[in-house]
Amino acid sequence: MAKMSPLLMTLLFIVLSSMMMNQLPVASSKKWCVATPTATEKQLGDNMEFACAIGVDCRPIMPSGACFLPNTTLSHASFLMNSYFQSHDQTDHACYFFFPDSSIITTTDPSYDRCIYPSH
Ligand SMILES: *[C@@H]1O[C@H](CO)[C@@H](O)[C@H](O)[C@H]1NC(C)=O
């Protein structure tokens, strides 16, 4: 049996471990905050107003923005609430608005088409 050089062994080890790591369900650090479908229009409206008033970029949900469609309160509120959450370092309380049940933290990326929900 041919002897492998230590360098080759090391490289092989790195390649194999990174292949395995990609398959393991490694906990992702990416988190998003979205609106819950059970929240009322009024609750989500208040959350959106708050986010926009505090300095979140609300242009993406405007008619010319990438996140305008679907033109629903649920979709628009989710985008803005997530932006607020991200601008506050994803701390749990930044996904806690006036109505606790109106928002939830998720590890599933809500982005679609050209509407990219930031996460860091
Ligand atoms: C978006 O939805 C709101 C509320 O339903 C409606 O008033 C508005 O006309 C809609 N805008 C467009 C461009 O469809």
Short mmCIF file of C-alpha atoms in Angstrom, two decimals, residues 2-120:
data_model
loop_
_atom_site.label_atom_id
_atom_site.label_comp_id
_atom_site.label_asym_id
_atom_site.label_seq_id
_atom_site.Cartn_x
_atom_site.Cartn_y
_atom_site.Cartn_z
CA ALA A 2 1.41 3.39 -0.98
CA LYS A 3 2.14 5.70 1.89
CA MET A 4 0.40 9.04 1.81
CA SER A 5 2.38 12.13 2.61
CA PRO A 6 1.34 13.99 5.78
CA LEU A 7 0.35 16.97 3.65
CA LEU A 8 -1.94 14.87 1.50
CA MET A 9 -3.46 13.30 4.61
CA THR A 10 -4.11 16.73 6.07
CA LEU A 11 -5.71 17.96 2.87
CA LEU A 12 -7.85 14.86 2.65
CA PHE A 13 -8.91 15.31 6.24
CA ILE A 14 -9.91 18.93 5.63
CA VAL A 15 -11.87 18.07 2.50
CA LEU A 16 -13.69 15.18 4.17
CA SER A 17 -14.52 17.15 7.31
CA SER A 18 -15.88 20.09 5.37
CA MET A 19 -17.99 17.71 3.29
CA MET A 20 -19.39 16.18 6.46
CA MET A 21 -19.98 19.53 8.07
CA ASN A 22 -22.13 20.59 5.16
CA GLN A 23 -24.34 17.57 5.68
CA LEU A 24 -24.74 17.84 9.41
CA PRO A 25 -27.67 19.94 10.60
CA VAL A 26 -25.41 22.63 11.99
CA ALA A 27 -27.39 25.23 13.86
CA SER A 28 -27.57 28.28 11.65
CA SER A 29 -26.92 31.67 13.16
CA LYS A 30 -29.24 33.25 10.64
CA LYS A 31 -32.51 34.40 12.15
CA TRP A 32 -35.43 36.41 10.91
CA CYS A 33 -38.38 38.02 12.65
CA VAL A 34 -41.69 37.78 10.83
CA ALA A 35 -45.34 38.61 11.44
CA THR A 36 -47.66 35.82 12.49
CA PRO A 37 -50.70 35.03 10.33
CA THR A 38 -52.93 35.27 13.41
CA ALA A 39 -52.01 38.91 14.07
CA THR A 40 -54.70 41.45 13.25
CA GLU A 41 -54.36 44.13 10.57
CA LYS A 42 -54.40 46.75 13.31
CA GLN A 43 -51.60 45.07 15.24
CA LEU A 44 -49.43 44.71 12.17
CA GLY A 45 -50.22 48.26 11.12
CA ASP A 46 -49.06 49.56 14.49
CA ASN A 47 -45.88 47.46 14.27
CA MET A 48 -45.15 48.85 10.79
CA GLU A 49 -45.76 52.41 11.88
CA PHE A 50 -43.40 51.92 14.78
CA ALA A 51 -40.67 50.40 12.60
CA CYS A 52 -40.91 53.17 9.99
CA ALA A 53 -41.00 55.89 12.65
CA ILE A 54 -37.86 54.54 14.33
CA GLY A 55 -35.79 54.67 11.17
CA VAL A 56 -36.21 51.32 9.40
CA ASP A 57 -35.96 51.65 5.59
CA CYS A 58 -39.59 51.35 4.50
CA ARG A 59 -39.01 51.86 0.76
CA PRO A 60 -38.89 48.14 -0.16
CA ILE A 61 -42.60 47.75 0.62
CA MET A 62 -43.62 50.84 -1.37
CA PRO A 63 -45.31 50.23 -4.77
CA SER A 64 -41.96 50.57 -6.59
CA GLY A 65 -40.09 48.40 -4.06
CA ALA A 66 -38.97 44.76 -4.42
CA CYS A 67 -41.19 43.68 -1.51
CA PHE A 68 -44.43 45.45 -2.45
CA LEU A 69 -45.93 42.27 -3.86
CA PRO A 70 -47.78 40.50 -2.42
CA ASN A 71 -49.58 43.67 -1.43
CA THR A 72 -50.69 42.41 1.97
CA THR A 73 -50.29 43.76 5.47
CA LEU A 74 -48.84 40.43 6.61
CA SER A 75 -46.10 40.50 4.00
CA HIS A 76 -45.26 44.18 4.44
CA ALA A 77 -45.24 43.94 8.24
CA SER A 78 -42.98 40.87 8.14
CA PHE A 79 -40.42 42.68 6.04
CA LEU A 80 -40.32 45.79 8.22
CA MET A 81 -40.40 43.92 11.51
CA ASN A 82 -37.45 41.83 10.33
CA SER A 83 -35.51 44.96 9.34
CA TYR A 84 -36.09 46.34 12.80
CA PHE A 85 -35.00 43.04 14.36
CA GLN A 86 -31.80 43.00 12.25
CA SER A 87 -30.94 46.61 13.07
CA HIS A 88 -31.07 45.62 16.74
CA ASP A 89 -28.62 42.72 16.44
CA GLN A 90 -31.34 40.06 16.44
CA THR A 91 -31.90 40.37 20.15
CA ASP A 92 -35.04 38.55 21.22
CA HIS A 93 -36.73 41.66 22.51
CA ALA A 94 -36.32 43.32 19.08
CA CYS A 95 -38.83 40.78 17.76
CA TYR A 96 -41.28 41.64 20.51
CA PHE A 97 -43.62 44.42 19.49
CA PHE A 98 -46.67 45.90 21.18
CA PHE A 99 -48.53 42.67 20.61
CA PRO A 100 -46.34 39.70 21.61
CA ASP A 101 -48.23 37.21 19.46
CA SER A 102 -47.89 39.33 16.33
CA SER A 103 -44.27 38.31 15.68
CA ILE A 104 -42.08 35.25 15.77
CA ILE A 105 -38.38 34.46 15.26
CA THR A 106 -37.67 31.93 12.53
CA THR A 107 -34.59 30.24 11.06
CA THR A 108 -36.32 29.84 7.69
CA ASP A 109 -35.34 32.51 5.19
CA PRO A 110 -38.55 34.36 4.20
CA SER A 111 -36.91 35.91 1.11
CA TYR A 112 -38.60 35.45 -2.26
CA ASP A 113 -37.92 36.65 -5.81
CA ARG A 114 -36.14 39.99 -5.54
CA CYS A 115 -37.39 40.62 -2.00
CA ILE A 116 -34.40 39.78 0.18
CA TYR A 117 -34.95 39.74 3.91
CA PRO A 118 -31.64 40.75 5.49
CA SER A 119 -30.05 38.61 8.21
CA HIS A 120 -26.65 38.85 9.81
#
